[in-house]
């Protein structure tokens, strides 16, 4: 039986149960670095993004280890019948992108971190557009709550979801052999010199933190792929 570190809403458990069953049927996992995931206190998780299905493998692994990841989700999804109801009852964070309300998600994320939750932010902001699926230049969505709260940032690299559901594809590639999902959790990103009262959040600090987070994710993906990423990000 999995014991969760923080209270998990019933709706979250229902959805997780359905998704876990589906993922077991189509995927098998190769996981490394799970020891880097904090066992107490809130933390940020920052994955690379290669497929619309890629939130499920690492979330499956974390759920099995007692974490119920909190996802910032597009505001439009909260207005969708059924989906919006599920999101609201599964403690997810609303983000109204490209509006003046976008920053309102930061206090919600900070409260979740203070409550000991695992908050997930894709720092690329969308599926990578790099031709070879390497991480792109990051946006500031992960760096800002990291600097504001001082919460650990765990970089995550994954390779394999794109074989199950290629980038921008609408239908999965199913076969008799379950797709291998390689997931690698990295050591916390070093941001200590950029946080605290003596290091106010400045554009330079945010940019530096973003670069460090993307470099950490890329490093972990290089280990999975056994290749070197391009020196210039897409």
PDB file of C-alpha atoms in Angstrom:
ATOM      1  CA  UNK A   1       0.000   0.000   0.000  1.00  0.00           C
ATOM      2  CA  UNK A   2       1.299   3.454  -0.938  1.00  0.00           C
ATOM      3  CA  UNK A   3       1.306   5.951   1.932  1.00  0.00           C
ATOM      4  CA  UNK A   4       1.041   9.518   0.636  1.00  0.00           C
ATOM      5  CA  UNK A   5       2.973  12.273   2.354  1.00  0.00           C
ATOM      6  CA  UNK A   6       0.176  14.837   2.009  1.00  0.00           C
ATOM      7  CA  UNK A   7      -3.624  14.452   1.839  1.00  0.00           C
ATOM      8  CA  UNK A   8      -4.780  13.316  -1.598  1.00  0.00           C
ATOM      9  CA  UNK A   9      -8.344  14.211  -2.695  1.00  0.00           C
ATOM     10  CA  UNK A  10     -10.637  11.326  -3.583  1.00  0.00           C
ATOM     11  CA  UNK A  11     -10.990  12.592  -7.166  1.00  0.00           C
ATOM     12  CA  UNK A  12      -7.201  12.607  -7.512  1.00  0.00           C
ATOM     13  CA  UNK A  13      -7.065   8.978  -6.369  1.00  0.00           C
ATOM     14  CA  UNK A  14      -9.794   7.972  -8.812  1.00  0.00           C
ATOM     15  CA  UNK A  15      -8.054   9.593 -11.787  1.00  0.00           C
ATOM     16  CA  UNK A  16      -4.652   8.253 -10.716  1.00  0.00           C
ATOM     17  CA  UNK A  17      -6.055   4.734 -10.460  1.00  0.00           C
ATOM     18  CA  UNK A  18      -7.414   4.881 -13.997  1.00  0.00           C
ATOM     19  CA  UNK A  19      -4.202   6.319 -15.447  1.00  0.00           C
ATOM     20  CA  UNK A  20      -1.950   3.866 -13.586  1.00  0.00           C
ATOM     21  CA  UNK A  21      -3.909   0.938 -15.001  1.00  0.00           C
ATOM     22  CA  UNK A  22      -3.598   2.321 -18.510  1.00  0.00           C
ATOM     23  CA  UNK A  23       0.118   3.031 -18.211  1.00  0.00           C
ATOM     24  CA  UNK A  24       0.869  -0.458 -16.899  1.00  0.00           C
ATOM     25  CA  UNK A  25      -0.764  -1.880 -20.032  1.00  0.00           C
ATOM     26  CA  UNK A  26       1.303   0.123 -22.527  1.00  0.00           C
ATOM     27  CA  UNK A  27       4.583   1.012 -20.791  1.00  0.00           C
ATOM     28  CA  UNK A  28       7.439  -0.401 -18.751  1.00  0.00           C
ATOM     29  CA  UNK A  29       9.790   1.756 -16.696  1.00  0.00           C
ATOM     30  CA  UNK A  30      13.496   2.135 -16.177  1.00  0.00           C
ATOM     31  CA  UNK A  31      13.946   4.597 -13.310  1.00  0.00           C
ATOM     32  CA  UNK A  32      17.163   6.057 -11.898  1.00  0.00           C
ATOM     33  CA  UNK A  33      17.841   8.767  -9.341  1.00  0.00           C
ATOM     34  CA  UNK A  34      14.630   8.378  -7.349  1.00  0.00           C
ATOM     35  CA  UNK A  35      16.760   8.818  -4.214  1.00  0.00           C
ATOM     36  CA  UNK A  36      17.150  12.498  -5.145  1.00  0.00           C
ATOM     37  CA  UNK A  37      13.426  13.133  -4.634  1.00  0.00           C
ATOM     38  CA  UNK A  38      12.912  14.740  -1.187  1.00  0.00           C
ATOM     39  CA  UNK A  39      11.195  12.588   1.423  1.00  0.00           C
ATOM     40  CA  UNK A  40       9.853  15.588   3.326  1.00  0.00           C
ATOM     41  CA  UNK A  41       8.963  19.188   2.511  1.00  0.00           C
ATOM     42  CA  UNK A  42       7.679  20.674  -0.707  1.00  0.00           C
ATOM     43  CA  UNK A  43       9.692  20.617  -3.915  1.00  0.00           C
ATOM     44  CA  UNK A  44       9.483  21.614  -7.559  1.00  0.00           C
ATOM     45  CA  UNK A  45       9.757  19.015 -10.298  1.00  0.00           C
ATOM     46  CA  UNK A  46      10.932  20.227 -13.727  1.00  0.00           C
ATOM     47  CA  UNK A  47      10.699  17.673 -16.585  1.00  0.00           C
ATOM     48  CA  UNK A  48      11.622  17.908 -20.246  1.00  0.00           C
ATOM     49  CA  UNK A  49       8.678  17.739 -22.653  1.00  0.00           C
ATOM     50  CA  UNK A  50       8.775  15.377 -25.672  1.00  0.00           C
ATOM     51  CA  UNK A  51       5.185  14.103 -25.918  1.00  0.00           C
ATOM     52  CA  UNK A  52       1.692  14.947 -24.713  1.00  0.00           C
ATOM     53  CA  UNK A  53       1.734  11.618 -22.862  1.00  0.00           C
ATOM     54  CA  UNK A  54       4.975  12.277 -20.985  1.00  0.00           C
ATOM     55  CA  UNK A  55       3.429  13.617 -17.743  1.00  0.00           C
ATOM     56  CA  UNK A  56       2.068  10.159 -16.987  1.00  0.00           C
ATOM     57  CA  UNK A  57       5.212   7.979 -16.654  1.00  0.00           C
ATOM     58  CA  UNK A  58       7.107  10.066 -14.086  1.00  0.00           C
ATOM     59  CA  UNK A  59       3.851  10.973 -12.306  1.00  0.00           C
ATOM     60  CA  UNK A  60       3.125   7.227 -12.069  1.00  0.00           C
ATOM     61  CA  UNK A  61       6.534   6.662 -10.483  1.00  0.00           C
ATOM     62  CA  UNK A  62       6.106   9.519  -8.010  1.00  0.00           C
ATOM     63  CA  UNK A  63       2.590   8.428  -7.081  1.00  0.00           C
ATOM     64  CA  UNK A  64       3.919   4.959  -6.316  1.00  0.00           C
ATOM     65  CA  UNK A  65       6.422   6.633  -3.965  1.00  0.00           C
ATOM     66  CA  UNK A  66       3.762   8.567  -2.058  1.00  0.00           C
ATOM     67  CA  UNK A  67       3.713  11.864  -3.959  1.00  0.00           C
ATOM     68  CA  UNK A  68       0.614  13.388  -5.568  1.00  0.00           C
ATOM     69  CA  UNK A  69       2.042  15.905  -8.076  1.00  0.00           C
ATOM     70  CA  UNK A  70       0.281  19.254  -8.393  1.00  0.00           C
ATOM     71  CA  UNK A  71       0.083  20.526 -11.977  1.00  0.00           C
ATOM     72  CA  UNK A  72      -0.466  24.134 -13.078  1.00  0.00           C
ATOM     73  CA  UNK A  73      -3.114  23.731 -15.815  1.00  0.00           C
ATOM     74  CA  UNK A  74      -4.356  26.122 -18.494  1.00  0.00           C
ATOM     75  CA  UNK A  75      -7.291  28.228 -17.391  1.00  0.00           C
ATOM     76  CA  UNK A  76      -9.350  27.141 -20.394  1.00  0.00           C
ATOM     77  CA  UNK A  77      -9.309  23.562 -19.105  1.00  0.00           C
ATOM     78  CA  UNK A  78     -11.003  24.683 -15.903  1.00  0.00           C
ATOM     79  CA  UNK A  79     -13.897  25.992 -17.999  1.00  0.00           C
ATOM     80  CA  UNK A  80     -14.326  22.667 -19.801  1.00  0.00           C
ATOM     81  CA  UNK A  81     -17.253  20.495 -18.641  1.00  0.00           C
ATOM     82  CA  UNK A  82     -16.177  17.434 -16.640  1.00  0.00           C
ATOM     83  CA  UNK A  83     -12.437  18.159 -17.075  1.00  0.00           C
ATOM     84  CA  UNK A  84     -12.750  21.444 -15.193  1.00  0.00           C
ATOM     85  CA  UNK A  85     -14.711  19.764 -12.398  1.00  0.00           C
ATOM     86  CA  UNK A  86     -12.051  17.071 -12.074  1.00  0.00           C
ATOM     87  CA  UNK A  87      -9.209  19.615 -11.972  1.00  0.00           C
ATOM     88  CA  UNK A  88     -10.914  21.701  -9.306  1.00  0.00           C
ATOM     89  CA  UNK A  89     -11.517  18.635  -7.134  1.00  0.00           C
ATOM     90  CA  UNK A  90      -7.987  17.283  -7.623  1.00  0.00           C
ATOM     91  CA  UNK A  91      -6.191  20.337  -6.138  1.00  0.00           C
ATOM     92  CA  UNK A  92      -4.649  21.476  -9.428  1.00  0.00           C
ATOM     93  CA  UNK A  93      -3.463  25.060 -10.000  1.00  0.00           C
ATOM     94  CA  UNK A  94      -5.114  27.291 -12.577  1.00  0.00           C
ATOM     95  CA  UNK A  95      -2.877  29.327 -14.902  1.00  0.00           C
ATOM     96  CA  UNK A  96      -4.444  31.921 -17.208  1.00  0.00           C
ATOM     97  CA  UNK A  97      -1.639  32.266 -19.720  1.00  0.00           C
ATOM     98  CA  UNK A  98      -1.055  35.452 -21.697  1.00  0.00           C
ATOM     99  CA  UNK A  99      -3.269  37.432 -19.295  1.00  0.00           C
ATOM    100  CA  UNK A 100      -2.730  39.737 -16.333  1.00  0.00           C
ATOM    101  CA  UNK A 101      -3.903  36.850 -14.122  1.00  0.00           C
ATOM    102  CA  UNK A 102      -0.995  34.574 -15.050  1.00  0.00           C
ATOM    103  CA  UNK A 103       1.025  35.672 -12.010  1.00  0.00           C
ATOM    104  CA  UNK A 104      -1.847  34.653  -9.736  1.00  0.00           C
ATOM    105  CA  UNK A 105      -0.660  31.054 -10.087  1.00  0.00           C
ATOM    106  CA  UNK A 106       2.577  31.842  -8.226  1.00  0.00           C
ATOM    107  CA  UNK A 107       0.954  32.311  -4.787  1.00  0.00           C
ATOM    108  CA  UNK A 108      -1.010  29.085  -5.306  1.00  0.00           C
ATOM    109  CA  UNK A 109       2.204  27.231  -6.157  1.00  0.00           C
ATOM    110  CA  UNK A 110       3.973  28.791  -3.161  1.00  0.00           C
ATOM    111  CA  UNK A 111       1.184  27.659  -0.814  1.00  0.00           C
ATOM    112  CA  UNK A 112       1.332  24.144  -2.222  1.00  0.00           C
ATOM    113  CA  UNK A 113       5.096  24.039  -1.693  1.00  0.00           C
ATOM    114  CA  UNK A 114       4.715  25.335   1.868  1.00  0.00           C
ATOM    115  CA  UNK A 115       2.205  22.538   2.485  1.00  0.00           C
ATOM    116  CA  UNK A 116       4.792  19.970   1.447  1.00  0.00           C
ATOM    117  CA  UNK A 117       3.440  19.260  -2.030  1.00  0.00           C
ATOM    118  CA  UNK A 118       5.283  18.268  -5.187  1.00  0.00           C
ATOM    119  CA  UNK A 119       4.592  21.047  -7.698  1.00  0.00           C
ATOM    120  CA  UNK A 120       5.332  20.292 -11.354  1.00  0.00           C
ATOM    121  CA  UNK A 121       6.330  22.968 -13.845  1.00  0.00           C
ATOM    122  CA  UNK A 122       7.501  22.302 -17.387  1.00  0.00           C
ATOM    123  CA  UNK A 123      10.128  25.040 -17.808  1.00  0.00           C
ATOM    124  CA  UNK A 124       9.972  24.880 -21.629  1.00  0.00           C
ATOM    125  CA  UNK A 125       6.295  25.799 -21.464  1.00  0.00           C
ATOM    126  CA  UNK A 126       5.357  23.547 -24.388  1.00  0.00           C
ATOM    127  CA  UNK A 127       6.514  20.502 -26.319  1.00  0.00           C
ATOM    128  CA  UNK A 128      10.081  20.947 -27.458  1.00  0.00           C
ATOM    129  CA  UNK A 129      10.426  22.180 -31.011  1.00  0.00           C
ATOM    130  CA  UNK A 130      14.031  21.073 -31.257  1.00  0.00           C
ATOM    131  CA  UNK A 131      14.320  18.752 -34.311  1.00  0.00           C
ATOM    132  CA  UNK A 132      16.079  16.094 -32.221  1.00  0.00           C
ATOM    133  CA  UNK A 133      13.861  16.553 -29.150  1.00  0.00           C
ATOM    134  CA  UNK A 134      16.498  18.176 -26.952  1.00  0.00           C
ATOM    135  CA  UNK A 135      15.240  20.703 -24.376  1.00  0.00           C
ATOM    136  CA  UNK A 136      14.634  24.216 -25.697  1.00  0.00           C
ATOM    137  CA  UNK A 137      15.442  27.499 -23.991  1.00  0.00           C
ATOM    138  CA  UNK A 138      13.450  27.681 -20.804  1.00  0.00           C
ATOM    139  CA  UNK A 139      10.841  30.142 -19.651  1.00  0.00           C
ATOM    140  CA  UNK A 140      10.720  31.643 -16.163  1.00  0.00           C
ATOM    141  CA  UNK A 141       7.739  29.698 -14.810  1.00  0.00           C
ATOM    142  CA  UNK A 142       9.867  27.332 -12.715  1.00  0.00           C
ATOM    143  CA  UNK A 143      12.569  29.786 -11.676  1.00  0.00           C
ATOM    144  CA  UNK A 144      10.235  32.323 -10.079  1.00  0.00           C
ATOM    145  CA  UNK A 145       8.578  30.054  -7.478  1.00  0.00           C
ATOM    146  CA  UNK A 146      11.946  28.408  -6.846  1.00  0.00           C
ATOM    147  CA  UNK A 147      13.540  31.755  -6.009  1.00  0.00           C
ATOM    148  CA  UNK A 148      10.542  32.994  -4.039  1.00  0.00           C
ATOM    149  CA  UNK A 149      10.237  29.909  -1.838  1.00  0.00           C
ATOM    150  CA  UNK A 150      13.708  28.381  -1.789  1.00  0.00           C
ATOM    151  CA  UNK A 151      12.119  24.982  -2.447  1.00  0.00           C
ATOM    152  CA  UNK A 152      14.387  22.297  -3.963  1.00  0.00           C
ATOM    153  CA  UNK A 153      14.185  21.965  -7.743  1.00  0.00           C
ATOM    154  CA  UNK A 154      14.462  18.381  -9.008  1.00  0.00           C
ATOM    155  CA  UNK A 155      15.285  18.127 -12.742  1.00  0.00           C
ATOM    156  CA  UNK A 156      13.727  15.188 -14.562  1.00  0.00           C
ATOM    157  CA  UNK A 157      14.731  13.757 -17.924  1.00  0.00           C
ATOM    158  CA  UNK A 158      12.609  11.241 -19.766  1.00  0.00           C
ATOM    159  CA  UNK A 159      13.065   9.373 -23.001  1.00  0.00           C
ATOM    160  CA  UNK A 160      10.551   6.974 -24.515  1.00  0.00           C
ATOM    161  CA  UNK A 161       7.164   8.726 -24.311  1.00  0.00           C
ATOM    162  CA  UNK A 162       7.723  10.024 -27.853  1.00  0.00           C
ATOM    163  CA  UNK A 163       7.795   6.401 -29.051  1.00  0.00           C
ATOM    164  CA  UNK A 164       4.349   5.791 -27.579  1.00  0.00           C
ATOM    165  CA  UNK A 165       2.859   9.083 -28.743  1.00  0.00           C
ATOM    166  CA  UNK A 166       5.055  11.038 -31.187  1.00  0.00           C
ATOM    167  CA  UNK A 167       5.225  14.784 -30.845  1.00  0.00           C
ATOM    168  CA  UNK A 168       1.999  16.412 -32.127  1.00  0.00           C
ATOM    169  CA  UNK A 169       0.512  12.991 -33.001  1.00  0.00           C
ATOM    170  CA  UNK A 170      -3.115  12.260 -32.156  1.00  0.00           C
ATOM    171  CA  UNK A 171      -2.920   8.482 -31.957  1.00  0.00           C
ATOM    172  CA  UNK A 172      -0.514   6.358 -29.923  1.00  0.00           C
ATOM    173  CA  UNK A 173       1.726   3.699 -31.422  1.00  0.00           C
ATOM    174  CA  UNK A 174       0.623   0.525 -29.700  1.00  0.00           C
ATOM    175  CA  UNK A 175       2.431  -2.776 -30.068  1.00  0.00           C
ATOM    176  CA  UNK A 176       2.689  -6.161 -28.395  1.00  0.00           C
ATOM    177  CA  UNK A 177       5.760  -4.975 -26.503  1.00  0.00           C
ATOM    178  CA  UNK A 178       5.192  -2.284 -23.929  1.00  0.00           C
ATOM    179  CA  UNK A 179       7.092   0.944 -24.658  1.00  0.00           C
ATOM    180  CA  UNK A 180      10.207   1.509 -22.536  1.00  0.00           C
ATOM    181  CA  UNK A 181      10.029   4.735 -20.518  1.00  0.00           C
ATOM    182  CA  UNK A 182      13.400   5.855 -19.209  1.00  0.00           C
ATOM    183  CA  UNK A 183      13.094   8.338 -16.354  1.00  0.00           C
ATOM    184  CA  UNK A 184      16.010   9.961 -14.573  1.00  0.00           C
ATOM    185  CA  UNK A 185      15.652  12.189 -11.506  1.00  0.00           C
ATOM    186  CA  UNK A 186      18.626  14.492 -10.988  1.00  0.00           C
ATOM    187  CA  UNK A 187      20.189  16.095  -7.938  1.00  0.00           C
ATOM    188  CA  UNK A 188      18.564  19.356  -6.802  1.00  0.00           C
ATOM    189  CA  UNK A 189      19.587  22.336  -8.914  1.00  0.00           C
ATOM    190  CA  UNK A 190      21.987  24.630  -7.070  1.00  0.00           C
ATOM    191  CA  UNK A 191      20.169  27.927  -6.580  1.00  0.00           C
ATOM    192  CA  UNK A 192      21.243  28.763  -3.022  1.00  0.00           C
ATOM    193  CA  UNK A 193      23.277  31.784  -4.077  1.00  0.00           C
ATOM    194  CA  UNK A 194      20.230  33.262  -5.828  1.00  0.00           C
ATOM    195  CA  UNK A 195      17.720  32.947  -2.970  1.00  0.00           C
ATOM    196  CA  UNK A 196      17.286  34.545   0.426  1.00  0.00           C
ATOM    197  CA  UNK A 197      17.047  38.134   1.702  1.00  0.00           C
ATOM    198  CA  UNK A 198      20.562  38.963   0.509  1.00  0.00           C
ATOM    199  CA  UNK A 199      19.730  37.862  -3.056  1.00  0.00           C
ATOM    200  CA  UNK A 200      16.560  39.648  -4.211  1.00  0.00           C
ATOM    201  CA  UNK A 201      14.678  38.324  -7.213  1.00  0.00           C
ATOM    202  CA  UNK A 202      15.985  40.290 -10.180  1.00  0.00           C
ATOM    203  CA  UNK A 203      15.713  39.673 -13.935  1.00  0.00           C
ATOM    204  CA  UNK A 204      19.322  38.498 -13.902  1.00  0.00           C
ATOM    205  CA  UNK A 205      18.669  36.072 -11.031  1.00  0.00           C
ATOM    206  CA  UNK A 206      15.569  34.686 -12.748  1.00  0.00           C
ATOM    207  CA  UNK A 207      17.439  34.238 -16.033  1.00  0.00           C
ATOM    208  CA  UNK A 208      20.370  32.578 -14.270  1.00  0.00           C
ATOM    209  CA  UNK A 209      18.077  30.202 -12.388  1.00  0.00           C
ATOM    210  CA  UNK A 210      16.245  29.319 -15.591  1.00  0.00           C
ATOM    211  CA  UNK A 211      19.510  28.551 -17.368  1.00  0.00           C
ATOM    212  CA  UNK A 212      20.698  26.333 -14.512  1.00  0.00           C
ATOM    213  CA  UNK A 213      17.428  24.403 -14.455  1.00  0.00           C
ATOM    214  CA  UNK A 214      17.543  23.793 -18.207  1.00  0.00           C
ATOM    215  CA  UNK A 215      21.220  22.795 -18.040  1.00  0.00           C
ATOM    216  CA  UNK A 216      20.413  20.245 -15.312  1.00  0.00           C
ATOM    217  CA  UNK A 217      17.533  18.735 -17.290  1.00  0.00           C
ATOM    218  CA  UNK A 218      19.684  18.555 -20.414  1.00  0.00           C
ATOM    219  CA  UNK A 219      22.527  16.891 -18.509  1.00  0.00           C
ATOM    220  CA  UNK A 220      20.204  14.161 -17.245  1.00  0.00           C
ATOM    221  CA  UNK A 221      18.802  13.604 -20.732  1.00  0.00           C
ATOM    222  CA  UNK A 222      22.331  13.281 -22.118  1.00  0.00           C
ATOM    223  CA  UNK A 223      22.920  10.457 -19.651  1.00  0.00           C
ATOM    224  CA  UNK A 224      19.772   8.661 -20.813  1.00  0.00           C
ATOM    225  CA  UNK A 225      20.483   9.082 -24.514  1.00  0.00           C
ATOM    226  CA  UNK A 226      24.248   8.592 -24.360  1.00  0.00           C
ATOM    227  CA  UNK A 227      24.679  11.659 -26.564  1.00  0.00           C
ATOM    228  CA  UNK A 228      25.687  15.297 -26.218  1.00  0.00           C
ATOM    229  CA  UNK A 229      23.077  17.974 -26.662  1.00  0.00           C
ATOM    230  CA  UNK A 230      23.666  20.905 -29.036  1.00  0.00           C
ATOM    231  CA  UNK A 231      25.629  23.741 -27.465  1.00  0.00           C
ATOM    232  CA  UNK A 232      22.940  26.230 -28.518  1.00  0.00           C
ATOM    233  CA  UNK A 233      19.358  25.628 -27.436  1.00  0.00           C
ATOM    234  CA  UNK A 234      16.505  25.855 -29.906  1.00  0.00           C
TER     235      UNK A 234
END
